[in-house]
C-alpha positions as MATLAB code, in Angstrom:
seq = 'XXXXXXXXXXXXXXXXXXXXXXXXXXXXXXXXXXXXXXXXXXXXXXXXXXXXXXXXXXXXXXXXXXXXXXXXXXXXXXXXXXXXXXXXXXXXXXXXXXXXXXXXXXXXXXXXXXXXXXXXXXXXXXXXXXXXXXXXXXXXXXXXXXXXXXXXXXXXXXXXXXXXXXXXXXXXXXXXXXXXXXXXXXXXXXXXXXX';
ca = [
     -37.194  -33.794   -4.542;
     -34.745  -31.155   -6.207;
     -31.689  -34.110   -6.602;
     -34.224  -36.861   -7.667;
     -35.769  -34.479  -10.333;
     -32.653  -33.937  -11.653;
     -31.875  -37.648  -11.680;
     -34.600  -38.392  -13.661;
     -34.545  -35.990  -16.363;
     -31.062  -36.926  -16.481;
     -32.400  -40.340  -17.203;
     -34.809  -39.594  -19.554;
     -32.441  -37.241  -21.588;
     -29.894  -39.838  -22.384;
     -32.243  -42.459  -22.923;
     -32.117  -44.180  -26.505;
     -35.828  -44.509  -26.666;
     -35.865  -40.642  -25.964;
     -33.046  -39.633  -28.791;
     -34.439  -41.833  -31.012;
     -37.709  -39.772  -31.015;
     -36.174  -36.647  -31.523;
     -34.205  -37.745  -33.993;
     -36.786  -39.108  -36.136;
     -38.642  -35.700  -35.918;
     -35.294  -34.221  -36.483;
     -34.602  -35.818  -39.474;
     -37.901  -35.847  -41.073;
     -38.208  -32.181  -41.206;
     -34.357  -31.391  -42.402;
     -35.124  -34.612  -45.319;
     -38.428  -33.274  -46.454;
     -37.967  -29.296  -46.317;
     -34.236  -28.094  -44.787;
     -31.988  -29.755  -47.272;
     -34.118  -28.233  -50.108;
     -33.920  -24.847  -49.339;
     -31.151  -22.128  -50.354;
     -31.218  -24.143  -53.567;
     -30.918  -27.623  -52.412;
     -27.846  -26.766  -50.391;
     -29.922  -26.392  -46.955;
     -27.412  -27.873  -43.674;
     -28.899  -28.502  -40.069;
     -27.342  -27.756  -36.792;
     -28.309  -29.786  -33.642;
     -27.410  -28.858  -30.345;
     -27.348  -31.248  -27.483;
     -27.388  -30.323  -23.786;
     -24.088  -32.698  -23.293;
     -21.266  -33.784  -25.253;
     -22.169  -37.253  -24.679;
     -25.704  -36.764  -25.851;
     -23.925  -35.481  -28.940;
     -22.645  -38.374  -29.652;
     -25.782  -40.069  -29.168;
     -27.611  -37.686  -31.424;
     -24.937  -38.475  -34.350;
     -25.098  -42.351  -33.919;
     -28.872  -41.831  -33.779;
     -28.819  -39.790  -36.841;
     -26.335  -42.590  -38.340;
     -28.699  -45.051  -37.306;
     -31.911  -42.964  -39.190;
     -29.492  -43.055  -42.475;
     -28.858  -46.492  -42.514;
     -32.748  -47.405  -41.928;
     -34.102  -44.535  -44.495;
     -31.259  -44.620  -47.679;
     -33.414  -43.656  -50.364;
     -34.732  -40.740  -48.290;
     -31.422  -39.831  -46.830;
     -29.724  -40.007  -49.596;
     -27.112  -37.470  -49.858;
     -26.799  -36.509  -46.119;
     -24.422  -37.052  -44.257;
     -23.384  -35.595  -40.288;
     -20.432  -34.708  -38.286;
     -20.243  -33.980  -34.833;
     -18.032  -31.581  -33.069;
     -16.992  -31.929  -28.944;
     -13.593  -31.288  -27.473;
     -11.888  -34.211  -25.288;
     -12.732  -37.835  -24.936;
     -16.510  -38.712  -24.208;
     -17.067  -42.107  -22.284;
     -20.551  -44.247  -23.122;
     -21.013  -47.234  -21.741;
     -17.452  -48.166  -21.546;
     -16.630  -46.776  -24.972;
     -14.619  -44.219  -25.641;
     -14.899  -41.980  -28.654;
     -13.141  -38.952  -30.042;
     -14.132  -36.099  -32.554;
     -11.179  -36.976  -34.849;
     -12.342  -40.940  -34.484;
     -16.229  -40.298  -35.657;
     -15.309  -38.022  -38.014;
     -13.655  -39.257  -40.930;
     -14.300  -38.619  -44.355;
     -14.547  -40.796  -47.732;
     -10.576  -41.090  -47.826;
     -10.607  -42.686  -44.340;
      -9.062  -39.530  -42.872;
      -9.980  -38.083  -39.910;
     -10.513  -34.904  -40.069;
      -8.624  -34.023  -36.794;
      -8.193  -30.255  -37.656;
     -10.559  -27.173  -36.985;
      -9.724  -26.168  -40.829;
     -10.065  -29.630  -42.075;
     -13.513  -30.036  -40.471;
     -14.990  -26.255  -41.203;
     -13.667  -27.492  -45.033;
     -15.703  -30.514  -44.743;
     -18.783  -29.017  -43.521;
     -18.837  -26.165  -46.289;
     -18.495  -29.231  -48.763;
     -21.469  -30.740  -50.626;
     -20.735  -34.163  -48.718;
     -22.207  -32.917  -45.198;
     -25.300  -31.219  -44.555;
     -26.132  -32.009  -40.679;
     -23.508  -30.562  -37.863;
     -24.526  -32.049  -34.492;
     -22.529  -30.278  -31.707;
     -22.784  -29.560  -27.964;
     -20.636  -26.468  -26.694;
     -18.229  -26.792  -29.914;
     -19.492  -24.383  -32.784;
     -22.826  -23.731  -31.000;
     -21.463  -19.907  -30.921;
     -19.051  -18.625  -33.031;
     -19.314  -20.884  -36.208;
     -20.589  -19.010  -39.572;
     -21.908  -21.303  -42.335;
     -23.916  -19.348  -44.351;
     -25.705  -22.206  -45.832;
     -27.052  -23.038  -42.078;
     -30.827  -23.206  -42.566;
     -32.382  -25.214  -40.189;
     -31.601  -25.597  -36.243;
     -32.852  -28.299  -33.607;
     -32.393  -27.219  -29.891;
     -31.817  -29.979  -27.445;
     -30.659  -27.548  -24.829;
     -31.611  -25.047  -22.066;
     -30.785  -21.353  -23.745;
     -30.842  -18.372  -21.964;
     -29.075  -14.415  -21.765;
     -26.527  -13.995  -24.822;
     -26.238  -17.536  -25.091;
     -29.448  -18.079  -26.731;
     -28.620  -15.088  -28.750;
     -25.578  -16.273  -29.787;
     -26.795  -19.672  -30.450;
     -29.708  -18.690  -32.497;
     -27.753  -16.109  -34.616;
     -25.694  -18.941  -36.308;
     -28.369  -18.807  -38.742;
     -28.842  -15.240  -39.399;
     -25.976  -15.388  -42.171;
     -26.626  -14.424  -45.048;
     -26.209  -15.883  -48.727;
     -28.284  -16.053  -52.190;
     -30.960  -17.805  -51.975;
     -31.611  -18.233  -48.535;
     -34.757  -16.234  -47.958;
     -35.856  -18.101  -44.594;
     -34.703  -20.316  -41.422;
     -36.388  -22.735  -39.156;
     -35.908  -23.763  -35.831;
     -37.416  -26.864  -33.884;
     -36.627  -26.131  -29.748;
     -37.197  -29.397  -27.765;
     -36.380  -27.162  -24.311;
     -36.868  -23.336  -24.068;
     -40.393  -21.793  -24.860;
     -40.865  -18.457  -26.736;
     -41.042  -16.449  -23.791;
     -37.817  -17.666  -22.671;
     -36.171  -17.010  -25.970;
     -37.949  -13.787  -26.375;
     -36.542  -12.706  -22.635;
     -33.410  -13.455  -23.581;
     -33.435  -11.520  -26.873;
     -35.148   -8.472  -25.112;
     -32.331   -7.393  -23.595;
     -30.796   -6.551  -27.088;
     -33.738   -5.551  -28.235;
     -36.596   -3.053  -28.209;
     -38.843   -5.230  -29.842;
     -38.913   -9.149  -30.249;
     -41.792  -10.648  -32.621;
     -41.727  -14.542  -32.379;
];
């Protein structure tokens, strides 16, 4: 039972169909509130449980652009994973997806922190890459595609506790973990978690 549970949420994970949903939920919240706030210069983080899924997510997203323009307008996404991921045959790189509106990839860390901070890109979909460690003040809005637990989540969730003017607020749209999970992770840094 254990195996073939696994299997299928595997399944139903990487499914298009699946993505597609989330996406569309993803991308009408960040379109119709995130991007607006901190004075219209609002970016999104999404973090998916693989780095294939990643990729997924940001041709999804692509895909949401292409079908919305007026709406999307303006946005624009990068993904971050390390190595080579393999769907369906096709291979794709970090350097190959992202490339900017010179036709340069931007195939360095400081080339693609640059690009982020820039006016040009306001969505950041990434899997283990950046999930921790990455400050971008201007990081207002977070979708969680991913189990989170211990410091992880903590780390995770804190990429949106920087702090610049105008940014007054933060949201956060969790597909996986529930608030007791989050809040059980966060106790053990804390005396007191209000979610």
């Amino acid at each position: 039972e254990g195996p073939a549970l696994k299997v299928l949420i595997k399944y139903y994970k990487e499914h298009g169909h699946t993505i597609s949903g989330k996406t569309e939920m993803i991308m009408t919240n960040f379109l119709h509130n995130g991007r607006f706030q901190i004075g219209g210069k609002g970016k999104a983080m999404v973090i998916a449980d693989s780095r294939a899924n990643a990729v997924r997510y940001y041709f999804a997203i692509k895909e949401y652009m292409r079908q919305h323009p007026n709406e999307s307008q303006g946005c624009n996404v990068l993904v971050a994973f390390s190595g080579t991921v393999n769907i369906d045959g096709q291979d794709y790189t970090e350097a190959g997806l992202n490339i900017d509106e010179n036709g340069q990839a931007l195939n360095t860390d400081k080339k693609f922190r640059k690009a982020f901070r820039s006016e040009r890109y306001n969505i950041l979909v990434v899997a283990n890459k950046y999930q921790t460690g990455f400050d971008e003040p201007l990081l207002h809005s977070m979708y969680v595609d991913k189990k989170l637990k211990s410091v992880n989540a903590v780390q995770t969730l804190s990429r949106l506790n920087r702090t610049c003017r105008g940014k007054d607020s933060t949201f956060v749209l969790d597909f996986e973990n529930t608030d007791e999970q989050i809040k059980d992770s966060f106790q053990t840094f804390y005396e007191t978690t209000l979610l």
